[in-house]
Short mmCIF file of C-alpha atoms in Angstrom, two decimals:
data_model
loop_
_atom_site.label_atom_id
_atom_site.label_comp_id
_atom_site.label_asym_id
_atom_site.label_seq_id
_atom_site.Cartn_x
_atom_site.Cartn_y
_atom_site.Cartn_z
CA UNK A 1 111.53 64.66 51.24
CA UNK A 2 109.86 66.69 48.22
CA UNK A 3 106.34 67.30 48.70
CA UNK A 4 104.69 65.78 45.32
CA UNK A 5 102.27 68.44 43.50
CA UNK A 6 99.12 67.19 41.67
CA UNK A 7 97.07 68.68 39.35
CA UNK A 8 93.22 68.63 38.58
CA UNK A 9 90.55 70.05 36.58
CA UNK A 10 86.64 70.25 37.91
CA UNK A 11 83.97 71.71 36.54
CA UNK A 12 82.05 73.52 38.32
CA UNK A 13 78.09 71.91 38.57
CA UNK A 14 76.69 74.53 38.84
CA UNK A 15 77.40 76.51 35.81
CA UNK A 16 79.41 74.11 34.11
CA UNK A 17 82.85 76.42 34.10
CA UNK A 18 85.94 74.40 34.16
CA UNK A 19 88.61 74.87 37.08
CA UNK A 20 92.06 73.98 37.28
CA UNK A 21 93.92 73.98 40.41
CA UNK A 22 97.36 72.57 41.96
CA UNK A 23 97.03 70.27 45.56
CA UNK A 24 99.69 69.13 47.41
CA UNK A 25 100.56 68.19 51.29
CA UNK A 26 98.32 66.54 54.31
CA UNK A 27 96.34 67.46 57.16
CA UNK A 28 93.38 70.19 56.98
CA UNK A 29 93.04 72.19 53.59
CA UNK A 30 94.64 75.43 52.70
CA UNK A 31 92.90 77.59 50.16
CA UNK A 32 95.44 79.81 48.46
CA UNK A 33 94.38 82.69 45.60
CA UNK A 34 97.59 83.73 43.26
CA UNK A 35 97.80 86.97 42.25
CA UNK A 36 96.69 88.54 38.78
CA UNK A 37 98.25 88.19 36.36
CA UNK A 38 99.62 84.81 37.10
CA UNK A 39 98.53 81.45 37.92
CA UNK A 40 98.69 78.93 40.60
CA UNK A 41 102.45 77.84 39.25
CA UNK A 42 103.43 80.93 41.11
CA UNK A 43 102.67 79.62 44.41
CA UNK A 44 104.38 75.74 43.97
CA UNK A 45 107.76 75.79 45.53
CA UNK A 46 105.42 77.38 48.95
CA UNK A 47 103.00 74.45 48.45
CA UNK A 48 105.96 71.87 48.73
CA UNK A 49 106.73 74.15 51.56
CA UNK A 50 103.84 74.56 53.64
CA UNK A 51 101.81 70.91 52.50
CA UNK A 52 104.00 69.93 55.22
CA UNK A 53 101.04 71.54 57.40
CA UNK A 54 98.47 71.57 54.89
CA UNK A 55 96.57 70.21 52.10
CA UNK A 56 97.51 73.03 49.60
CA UNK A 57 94.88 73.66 47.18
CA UNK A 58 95.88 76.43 44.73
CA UNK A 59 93.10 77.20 42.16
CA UNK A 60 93.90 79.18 38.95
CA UNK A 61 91.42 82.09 38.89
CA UNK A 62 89.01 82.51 36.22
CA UNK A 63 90.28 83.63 32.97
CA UNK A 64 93.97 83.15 33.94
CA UNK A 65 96.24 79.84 33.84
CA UNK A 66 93.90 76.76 32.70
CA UNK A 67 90.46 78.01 34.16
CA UNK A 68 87.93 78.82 32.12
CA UNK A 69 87.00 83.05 32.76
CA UNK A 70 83.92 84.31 33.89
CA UNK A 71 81.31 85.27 31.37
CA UNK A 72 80.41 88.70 30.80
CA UNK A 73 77.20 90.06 32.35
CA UNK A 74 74.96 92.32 29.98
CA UNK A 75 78.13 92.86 28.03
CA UNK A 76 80.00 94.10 31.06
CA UNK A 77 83.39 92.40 32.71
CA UNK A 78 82.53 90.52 36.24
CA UNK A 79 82.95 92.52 39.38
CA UNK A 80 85.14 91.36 42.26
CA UNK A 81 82.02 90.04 44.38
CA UNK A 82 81.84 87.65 41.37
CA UNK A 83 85.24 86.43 41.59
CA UNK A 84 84.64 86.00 45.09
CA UNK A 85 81.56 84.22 44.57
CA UNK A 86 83.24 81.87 41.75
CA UNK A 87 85.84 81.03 44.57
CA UNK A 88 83.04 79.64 47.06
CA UNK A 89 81.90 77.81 44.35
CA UNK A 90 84.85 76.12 43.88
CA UNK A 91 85.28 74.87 47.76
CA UNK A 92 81.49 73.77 47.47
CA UNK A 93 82.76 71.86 44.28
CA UNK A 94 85.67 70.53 46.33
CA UNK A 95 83.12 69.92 49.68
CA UNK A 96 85.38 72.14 51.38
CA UNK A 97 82.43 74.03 53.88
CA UNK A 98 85.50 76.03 56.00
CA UNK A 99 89.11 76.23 55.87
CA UNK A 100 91.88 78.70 56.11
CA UNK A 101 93.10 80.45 53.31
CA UNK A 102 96.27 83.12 51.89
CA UNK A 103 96.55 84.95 48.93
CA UNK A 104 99.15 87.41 48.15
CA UNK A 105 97.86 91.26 46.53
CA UNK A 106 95.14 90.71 44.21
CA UNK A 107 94.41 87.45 45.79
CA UNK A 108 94.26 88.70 49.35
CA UNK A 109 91.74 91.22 47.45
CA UNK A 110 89.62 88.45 46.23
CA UNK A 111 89.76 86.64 49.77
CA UNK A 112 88.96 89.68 51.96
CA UNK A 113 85.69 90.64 49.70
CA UNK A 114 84.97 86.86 50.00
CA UNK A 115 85.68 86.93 53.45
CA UNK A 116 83.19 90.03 53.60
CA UNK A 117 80.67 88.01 52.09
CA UNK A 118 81.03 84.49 53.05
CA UNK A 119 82.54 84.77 56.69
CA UNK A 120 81.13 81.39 57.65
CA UNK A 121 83.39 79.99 55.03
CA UNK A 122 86.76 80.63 56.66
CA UNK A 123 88.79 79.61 59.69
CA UNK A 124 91.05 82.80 59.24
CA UNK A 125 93.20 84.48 56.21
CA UNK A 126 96.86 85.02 55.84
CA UNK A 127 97.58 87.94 52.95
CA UNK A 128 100.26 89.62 51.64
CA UNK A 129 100.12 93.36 50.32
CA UNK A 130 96.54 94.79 50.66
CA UNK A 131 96.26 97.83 48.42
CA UNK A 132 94.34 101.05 49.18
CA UNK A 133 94.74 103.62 46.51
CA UNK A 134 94.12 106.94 46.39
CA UNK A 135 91.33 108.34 43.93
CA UNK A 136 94.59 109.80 42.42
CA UNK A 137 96.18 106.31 42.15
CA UNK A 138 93.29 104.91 40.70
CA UNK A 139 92.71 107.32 38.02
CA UNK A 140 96.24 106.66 37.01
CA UNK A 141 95.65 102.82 37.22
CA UNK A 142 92.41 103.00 35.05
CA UNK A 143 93.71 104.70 32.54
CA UNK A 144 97.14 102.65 31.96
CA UNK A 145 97.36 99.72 33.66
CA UNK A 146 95.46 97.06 31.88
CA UNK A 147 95.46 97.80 27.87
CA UNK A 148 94.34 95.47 25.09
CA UNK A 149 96.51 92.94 24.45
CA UNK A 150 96.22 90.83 21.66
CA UNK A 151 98.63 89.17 19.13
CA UNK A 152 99.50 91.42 16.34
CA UNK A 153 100.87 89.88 13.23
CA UNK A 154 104.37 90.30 13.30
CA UNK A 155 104.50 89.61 17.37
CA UNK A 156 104.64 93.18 18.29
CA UNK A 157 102.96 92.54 21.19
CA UNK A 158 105.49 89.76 22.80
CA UNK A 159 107.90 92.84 22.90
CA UNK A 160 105.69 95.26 24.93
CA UNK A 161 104.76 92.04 27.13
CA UNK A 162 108.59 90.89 27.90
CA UNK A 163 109.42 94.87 28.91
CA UNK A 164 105.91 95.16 31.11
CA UNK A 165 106.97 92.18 32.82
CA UNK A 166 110.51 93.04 33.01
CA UNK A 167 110.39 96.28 34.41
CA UNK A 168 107.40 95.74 36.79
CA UNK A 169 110.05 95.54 39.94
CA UNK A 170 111.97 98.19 38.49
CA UNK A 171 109.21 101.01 38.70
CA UNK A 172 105.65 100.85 40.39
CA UNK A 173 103.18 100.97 38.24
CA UNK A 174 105.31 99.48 35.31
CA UNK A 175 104.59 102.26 32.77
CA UNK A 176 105.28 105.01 35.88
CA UNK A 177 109.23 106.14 34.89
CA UNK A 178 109.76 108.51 37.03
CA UNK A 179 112.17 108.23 39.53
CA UNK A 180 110.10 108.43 42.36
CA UNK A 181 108.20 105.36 41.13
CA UNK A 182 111.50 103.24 41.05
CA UNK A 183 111.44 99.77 43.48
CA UNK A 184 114.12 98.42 45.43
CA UNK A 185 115.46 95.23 44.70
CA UNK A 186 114.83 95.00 40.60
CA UNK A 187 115.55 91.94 39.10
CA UNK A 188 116.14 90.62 35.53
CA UNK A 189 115.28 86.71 37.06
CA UNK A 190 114.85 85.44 33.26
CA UNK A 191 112.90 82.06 34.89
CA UNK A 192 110.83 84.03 36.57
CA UNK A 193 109.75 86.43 33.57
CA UNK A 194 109.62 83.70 31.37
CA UNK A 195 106.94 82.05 33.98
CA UNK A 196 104.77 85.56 33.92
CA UNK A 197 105.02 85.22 30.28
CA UNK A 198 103.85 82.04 29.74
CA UNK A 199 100.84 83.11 32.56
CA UNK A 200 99.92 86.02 30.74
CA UNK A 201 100.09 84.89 27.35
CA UNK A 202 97.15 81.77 28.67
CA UNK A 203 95.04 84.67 30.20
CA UNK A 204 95.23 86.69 26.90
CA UNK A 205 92.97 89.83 27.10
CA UNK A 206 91.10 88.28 29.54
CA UNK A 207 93.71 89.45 32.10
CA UNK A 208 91.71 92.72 31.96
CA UNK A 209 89.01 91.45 33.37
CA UNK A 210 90.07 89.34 36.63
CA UNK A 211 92.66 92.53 36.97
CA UNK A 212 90.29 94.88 36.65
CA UNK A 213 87.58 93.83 38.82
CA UNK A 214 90.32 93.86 41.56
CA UNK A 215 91.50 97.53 40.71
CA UNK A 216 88.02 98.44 40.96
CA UNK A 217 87.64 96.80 44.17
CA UNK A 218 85.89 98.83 46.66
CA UNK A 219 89.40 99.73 49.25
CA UNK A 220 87.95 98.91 52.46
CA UNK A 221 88.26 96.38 54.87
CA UNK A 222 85.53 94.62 57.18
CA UNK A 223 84.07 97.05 59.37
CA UNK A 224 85.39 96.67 63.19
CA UNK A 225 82.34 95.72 64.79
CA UNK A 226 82.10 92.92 61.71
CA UNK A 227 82.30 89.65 62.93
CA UNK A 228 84.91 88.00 60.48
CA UNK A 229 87.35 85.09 61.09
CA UNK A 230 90.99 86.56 62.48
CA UNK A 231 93.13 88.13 59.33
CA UNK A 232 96.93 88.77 59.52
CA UNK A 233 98.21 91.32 56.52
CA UNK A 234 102.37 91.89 55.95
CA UNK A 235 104.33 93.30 53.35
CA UNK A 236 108.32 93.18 53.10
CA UNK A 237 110.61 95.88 52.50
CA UNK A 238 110.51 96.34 48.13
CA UNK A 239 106.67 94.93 48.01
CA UNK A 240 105.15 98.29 46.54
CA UNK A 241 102.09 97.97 48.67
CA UNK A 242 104.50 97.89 51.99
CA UNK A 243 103.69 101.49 52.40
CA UNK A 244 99.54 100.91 52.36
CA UNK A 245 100.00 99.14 55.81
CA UNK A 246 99.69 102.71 56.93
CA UNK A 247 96.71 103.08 55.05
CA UNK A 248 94.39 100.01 56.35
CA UNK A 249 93.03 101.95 59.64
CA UNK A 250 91.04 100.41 61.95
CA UNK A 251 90.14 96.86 61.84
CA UNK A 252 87.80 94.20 63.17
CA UNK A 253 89.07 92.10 66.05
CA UNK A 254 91.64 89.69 65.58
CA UNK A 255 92.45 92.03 62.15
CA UNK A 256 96.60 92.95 62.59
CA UNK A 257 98.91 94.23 59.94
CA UNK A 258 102.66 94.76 60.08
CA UNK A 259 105.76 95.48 57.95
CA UNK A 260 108.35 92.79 57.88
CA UNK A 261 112.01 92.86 56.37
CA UNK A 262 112.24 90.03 53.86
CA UNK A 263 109.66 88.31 51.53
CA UNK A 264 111.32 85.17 53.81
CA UNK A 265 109.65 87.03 56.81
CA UNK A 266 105.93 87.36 55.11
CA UNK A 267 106.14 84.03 54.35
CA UNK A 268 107.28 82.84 57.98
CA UNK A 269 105.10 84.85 59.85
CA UNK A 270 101.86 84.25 57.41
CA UNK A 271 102.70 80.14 58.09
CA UNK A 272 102.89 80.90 62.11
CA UNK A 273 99.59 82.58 61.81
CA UNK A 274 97.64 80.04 59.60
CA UNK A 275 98.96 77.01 62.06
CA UNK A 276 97.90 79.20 64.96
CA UNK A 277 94.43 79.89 63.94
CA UNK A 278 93.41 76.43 61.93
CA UNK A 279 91.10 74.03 63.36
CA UNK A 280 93.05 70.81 63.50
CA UNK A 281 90.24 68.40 64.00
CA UNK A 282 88.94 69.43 60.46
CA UNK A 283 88.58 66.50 57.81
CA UNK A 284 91.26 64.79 55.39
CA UNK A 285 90.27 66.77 52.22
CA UNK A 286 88.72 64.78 49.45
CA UNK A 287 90.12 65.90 45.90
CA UNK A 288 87.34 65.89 43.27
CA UNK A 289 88.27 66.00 39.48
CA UNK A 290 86.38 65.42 36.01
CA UNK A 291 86.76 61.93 34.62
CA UNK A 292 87.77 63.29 30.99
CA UNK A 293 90.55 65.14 31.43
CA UNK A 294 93.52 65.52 34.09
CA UNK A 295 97.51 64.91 35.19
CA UNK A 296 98.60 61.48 35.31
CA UNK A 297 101.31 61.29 37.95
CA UNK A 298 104.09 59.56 36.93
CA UNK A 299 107.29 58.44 38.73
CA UNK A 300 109.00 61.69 37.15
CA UNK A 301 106.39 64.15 36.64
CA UNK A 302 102.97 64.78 35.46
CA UNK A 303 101.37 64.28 32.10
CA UNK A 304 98.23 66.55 30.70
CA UNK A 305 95.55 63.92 29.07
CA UNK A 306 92.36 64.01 27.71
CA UNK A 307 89.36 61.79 26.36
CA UNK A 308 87.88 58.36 26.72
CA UNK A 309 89.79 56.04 28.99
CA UNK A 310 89.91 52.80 26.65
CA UNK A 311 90.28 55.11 23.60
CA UNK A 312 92.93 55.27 20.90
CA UNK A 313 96.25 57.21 22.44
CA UNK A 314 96.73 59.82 19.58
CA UNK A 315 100.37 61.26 19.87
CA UNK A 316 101.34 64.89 18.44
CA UNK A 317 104.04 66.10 16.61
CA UNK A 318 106.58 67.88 18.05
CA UNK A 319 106.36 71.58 19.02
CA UNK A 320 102.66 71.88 18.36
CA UNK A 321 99.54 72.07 19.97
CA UNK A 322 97.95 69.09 21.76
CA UNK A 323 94.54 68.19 20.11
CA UNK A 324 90.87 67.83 21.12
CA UNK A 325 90.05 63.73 21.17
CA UNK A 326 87.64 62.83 19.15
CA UNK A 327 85.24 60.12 20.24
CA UNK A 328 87.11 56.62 21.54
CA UNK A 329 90.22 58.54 21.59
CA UNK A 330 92.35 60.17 24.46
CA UNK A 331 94.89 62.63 23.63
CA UNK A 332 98.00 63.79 25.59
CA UNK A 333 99.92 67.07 26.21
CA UNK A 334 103.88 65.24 24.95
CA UNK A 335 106.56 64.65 27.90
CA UNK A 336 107.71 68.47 28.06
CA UNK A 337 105.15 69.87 25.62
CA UNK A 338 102.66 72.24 26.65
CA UNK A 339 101.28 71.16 30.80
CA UNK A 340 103.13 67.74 31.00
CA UNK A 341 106.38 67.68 32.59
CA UNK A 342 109.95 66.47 31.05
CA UNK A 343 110.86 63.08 31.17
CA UNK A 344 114.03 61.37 30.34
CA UNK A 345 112.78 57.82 29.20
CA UNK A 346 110.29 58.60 26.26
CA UNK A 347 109.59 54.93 25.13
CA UNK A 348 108.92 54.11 28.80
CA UNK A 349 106.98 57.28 29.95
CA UNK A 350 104.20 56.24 26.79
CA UNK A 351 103.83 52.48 27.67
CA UNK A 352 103.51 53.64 31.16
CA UNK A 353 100.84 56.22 29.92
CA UNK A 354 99.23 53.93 27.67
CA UNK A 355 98.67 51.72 30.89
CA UNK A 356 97.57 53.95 33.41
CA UNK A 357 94.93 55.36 30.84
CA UNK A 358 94.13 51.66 29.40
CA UNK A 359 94.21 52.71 25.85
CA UNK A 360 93.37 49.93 23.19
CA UNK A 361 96.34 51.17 21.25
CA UNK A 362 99.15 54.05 20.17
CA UNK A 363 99.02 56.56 17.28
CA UNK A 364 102.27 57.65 16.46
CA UNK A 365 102.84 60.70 14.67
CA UNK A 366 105.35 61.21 11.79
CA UNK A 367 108.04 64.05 12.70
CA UNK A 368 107.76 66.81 10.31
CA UNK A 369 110.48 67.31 7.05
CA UNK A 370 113.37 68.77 7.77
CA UNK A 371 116.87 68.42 9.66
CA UNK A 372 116.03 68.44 13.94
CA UNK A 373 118.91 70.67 14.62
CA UNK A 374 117.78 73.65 12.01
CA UNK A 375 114.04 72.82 12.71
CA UNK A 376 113.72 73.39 16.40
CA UNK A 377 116.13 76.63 17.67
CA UNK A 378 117.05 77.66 20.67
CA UNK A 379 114.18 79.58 22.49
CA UNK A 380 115.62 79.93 26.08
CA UNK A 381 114.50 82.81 27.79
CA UNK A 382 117.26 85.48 27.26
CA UNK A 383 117.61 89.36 28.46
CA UNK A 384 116.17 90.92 26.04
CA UNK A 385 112.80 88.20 25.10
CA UNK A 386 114.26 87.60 21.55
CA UNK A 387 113.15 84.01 22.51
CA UNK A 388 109.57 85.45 21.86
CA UNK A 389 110.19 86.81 18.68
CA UNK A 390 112.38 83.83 16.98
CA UNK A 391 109.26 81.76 18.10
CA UNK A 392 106.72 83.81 16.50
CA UNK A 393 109.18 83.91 12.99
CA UNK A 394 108.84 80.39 13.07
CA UNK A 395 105.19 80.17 13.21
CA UNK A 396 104.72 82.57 10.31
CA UNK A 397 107.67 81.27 8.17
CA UNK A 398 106.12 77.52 8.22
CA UNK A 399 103.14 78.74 6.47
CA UNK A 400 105.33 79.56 3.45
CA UNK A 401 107.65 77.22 3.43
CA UNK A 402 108.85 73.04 4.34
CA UNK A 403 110.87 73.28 6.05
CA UNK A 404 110.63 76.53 7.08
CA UNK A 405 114.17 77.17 6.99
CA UNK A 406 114.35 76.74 3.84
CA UNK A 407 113.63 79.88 1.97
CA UNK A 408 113.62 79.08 -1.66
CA UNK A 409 111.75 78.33 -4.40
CA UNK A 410 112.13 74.51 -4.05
CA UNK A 411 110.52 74.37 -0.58
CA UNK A 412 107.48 76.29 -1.19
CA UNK A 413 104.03 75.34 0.09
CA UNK A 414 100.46 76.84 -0.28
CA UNK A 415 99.92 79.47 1.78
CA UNK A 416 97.21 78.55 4.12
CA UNK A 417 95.84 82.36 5.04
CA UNK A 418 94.04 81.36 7.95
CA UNK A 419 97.41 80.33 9.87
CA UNK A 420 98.80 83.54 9.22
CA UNK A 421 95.76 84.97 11.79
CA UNK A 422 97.29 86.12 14.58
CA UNK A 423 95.56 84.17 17.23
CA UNK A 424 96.34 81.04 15.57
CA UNK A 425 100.38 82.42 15.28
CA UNK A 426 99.79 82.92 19.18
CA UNK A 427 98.51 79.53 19.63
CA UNK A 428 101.64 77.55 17.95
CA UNK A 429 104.18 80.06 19.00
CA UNK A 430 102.67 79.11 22.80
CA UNK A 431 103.67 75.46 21.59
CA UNK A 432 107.10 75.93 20.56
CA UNK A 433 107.83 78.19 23.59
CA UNK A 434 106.18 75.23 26.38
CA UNK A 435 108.34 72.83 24.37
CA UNK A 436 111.38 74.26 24.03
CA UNK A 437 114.42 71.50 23.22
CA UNK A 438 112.42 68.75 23.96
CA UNK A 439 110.75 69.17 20.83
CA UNK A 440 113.86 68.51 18.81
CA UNK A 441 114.24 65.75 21.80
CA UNK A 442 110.77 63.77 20.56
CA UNK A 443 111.67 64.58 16.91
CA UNK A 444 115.04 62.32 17.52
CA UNK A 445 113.10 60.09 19.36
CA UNK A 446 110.92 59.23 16.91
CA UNK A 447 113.35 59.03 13.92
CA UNK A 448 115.23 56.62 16.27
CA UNK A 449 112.27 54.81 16.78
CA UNK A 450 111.33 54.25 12.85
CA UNK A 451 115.01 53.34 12.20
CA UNK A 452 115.96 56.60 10.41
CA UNK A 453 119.05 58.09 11.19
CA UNK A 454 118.93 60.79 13.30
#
């Protein structure tokens, strides 16, 4: 049986940042910190795995996948004690006083430095990779690693991001092409660099800061007469931080590291340890969410709402951006748009979301001029990320034209300037990539619906 995965957003009372995070399973609660920069999607097929022993709780971290970031302090980035700090927060959010948690490179590095300053807080941690560079290591990191990135206007940027993505398991660090910096085991998984796409191109620039503040982590462990809850740290054979196991020294009690063979292996023996060391007479955990926004669980997936429950359902066209509600209104991400999941019924998956969020009635949109099969191409991740690029042509050529296909004099429109800004072609290229062919799907659907032919 599949373990179902829900999704939540809750802001935090305290300083009124907004948290999204992924829960699935039973029994005690399992805090578990992605690494940068990604976002808790990259830990759900282990959830389904693992909620068979926990209640997986998988927080994005702030600035990356739907969490708001941390604000600057005195114009300068948050450190890692603050990311730390902004994790606590969250379990005291969630009334979560003490649990067990795993995170995997940068997320074991936020863990241990919360661990280091909120031992109380944990039953015992489970990571993956725990890197401790060199000052030579980290001069190279700090002057490379983590550059700008924002959209340019004709998308140059998607291009650098596909390769950096690409070729981060063919050389360690990705820009390092020498051949003693190649990996075992490269890949070109397109599903998989699609997902770190999609991650990264949420977090924009503010990647550099949750990154940053963990490559400027101090590289040091608990001291060994610290009293900290039991830690078990692996890396498998390819993991480019396998080799730092020989760097970790001496550790606090019930502190072990080993290598293992397989990222299969990690995962095993990291599950062994956590049902080992968990207290098992600790509470059913209670999920907390805001009352405005959220995931409606449906019998085939999850839809992304927003607003007033009671309000006007305002529907979007397809392949763009979900929309702020208004007052009385409630607003949806569409069935395979942006963070709702695909559905096959579309007339039933509305009346059933209508219901569940008792809306007084249904706004539906018009679908935009033109002929669904030019309108909406193909944008399936391919092996060389000119996915990214059609996508961004498409966002600049509907400015000029309608359809935007349509490159003549007849189909003209006034150029509006400001959606020829970059961040703006970012934001509806991000549409048209989350949607993919459903959008052409809900374009059909509604031409079907108003008795055009499709």
């Amino acid at each position: 049986m599949t373990v179902a995965i829900t999704r939540h957003m809750l802001t935090i009372p305290k300083t009124g940042r907004r948290v999204h995070y992924r829960c699935c399973g039973n029994g005690p609660a399992l805090l578990m910190v992605h690494q940068s920069p990604r976002s808790s999607a990259e830990y759900e097929a282990l959830m389904r795995q693992w909620g068979e022993h926990f209640t997986c709780i998988v927080p994005d971290t702030p600035g990356f996948g739907q969490s708001d970031p941390l604000p600057q302090v005195n114009g300068d980035d948050p450190e890692i004690n603050d990311f730390a700090d902004a994790l606590c927060e969250f379990l005291d959010a969630m009334g979560i006083a003490r649990c067990p948690a795993y995170g995997f490179h940068s997320g074991g590095i936020i863990l241990v430095t919360a661990v280091k300053r909120h031992p109380e807080r944990f039953e015992c941690l489970a990571i993956g990779g725990y890197g401790i560079w060199t000052d030579e290591e980290m001069q190279i990191f700090g002057e490379r690693y983590l550059p700008e990135f924002h959209p340019s206007g004709f998308g140059e940027h998607l291009a650098w991001l596909w390769n950096r993505i690409l070729e981060q398991s063919w050389v360690f660090p990705w820009f390092d092409t020498r051949e003693k910096a190649r990996l075992p085991g490269p890949h070109t998984k397109l599903a998989k660099i699609n997902q770190s796409v999609l991650d990264m191109l949420n977090a924009g620039n503010h990647y550099r800061a949750g990154y940053g503040a963990v490559l400027r982590a101090p590289r040091d462990i608990p001291d060994t007469n610290a009293k900290v809850p039991p830690c078990l740290i692996t890396a498998y054979d390819g993991d480019p931080l396998q080799e730092h196991i020989d760097r970790l020294g001496d550790m606090p009690d019930g502190w072990s590291a080993k290598k293992v063979k397989t990222e299969a292996d990690h995962e095993s023996v990291s599950l062994a340890f956590l049902i080992e060391q968990y207290d098992a007479s600790a509470t059913t955990v209670r999920l907390v969410e805001d009352t405005n926004q959220g995931w409606l669980a449906l019998k085939e997936g999850l839809i992304h709402w927003k607003g007033e429950r009671g309000g006007k359902l305002i529907l979007h066209a397809p392949a763009s951006e979900m929309r702020e509600p208004g007052p009385g209104e409630l607003t949806i991400d569409l069935p395979g748009h942006g963070q709702s999941d695909q559905f096959s019924d579309l007339e039933s998956v509305i009346e059933a979301i209508a219901t569940a969020l008792d809306a007084t009635e249904v706004i539906w949109p018009n679908p935009p001029a033109g002929d669904p099969a030019l309108l909406y191409p193909d944008l399936e991740p391919d092996r060389f990320g000119q996915y990214l690029q059609r996508a961004w042509a498409v966002a600049r050529a509907e400015v000029f034209f309608e359809p935007w296909y349509e490159v003549n004099d007849l189909h003209t429109i006034p150029i509006d300037s400001a959606k020829l800004a970059p961040h703006s072609l970012q934001s509806r290229t991000n549409a048209r990539l989350r949607a993919g062919s459903n959008a052409r799907r809900w374009h059909e659907f509604l031409l079907s619906r108003n008795g055009a032919p499709t």
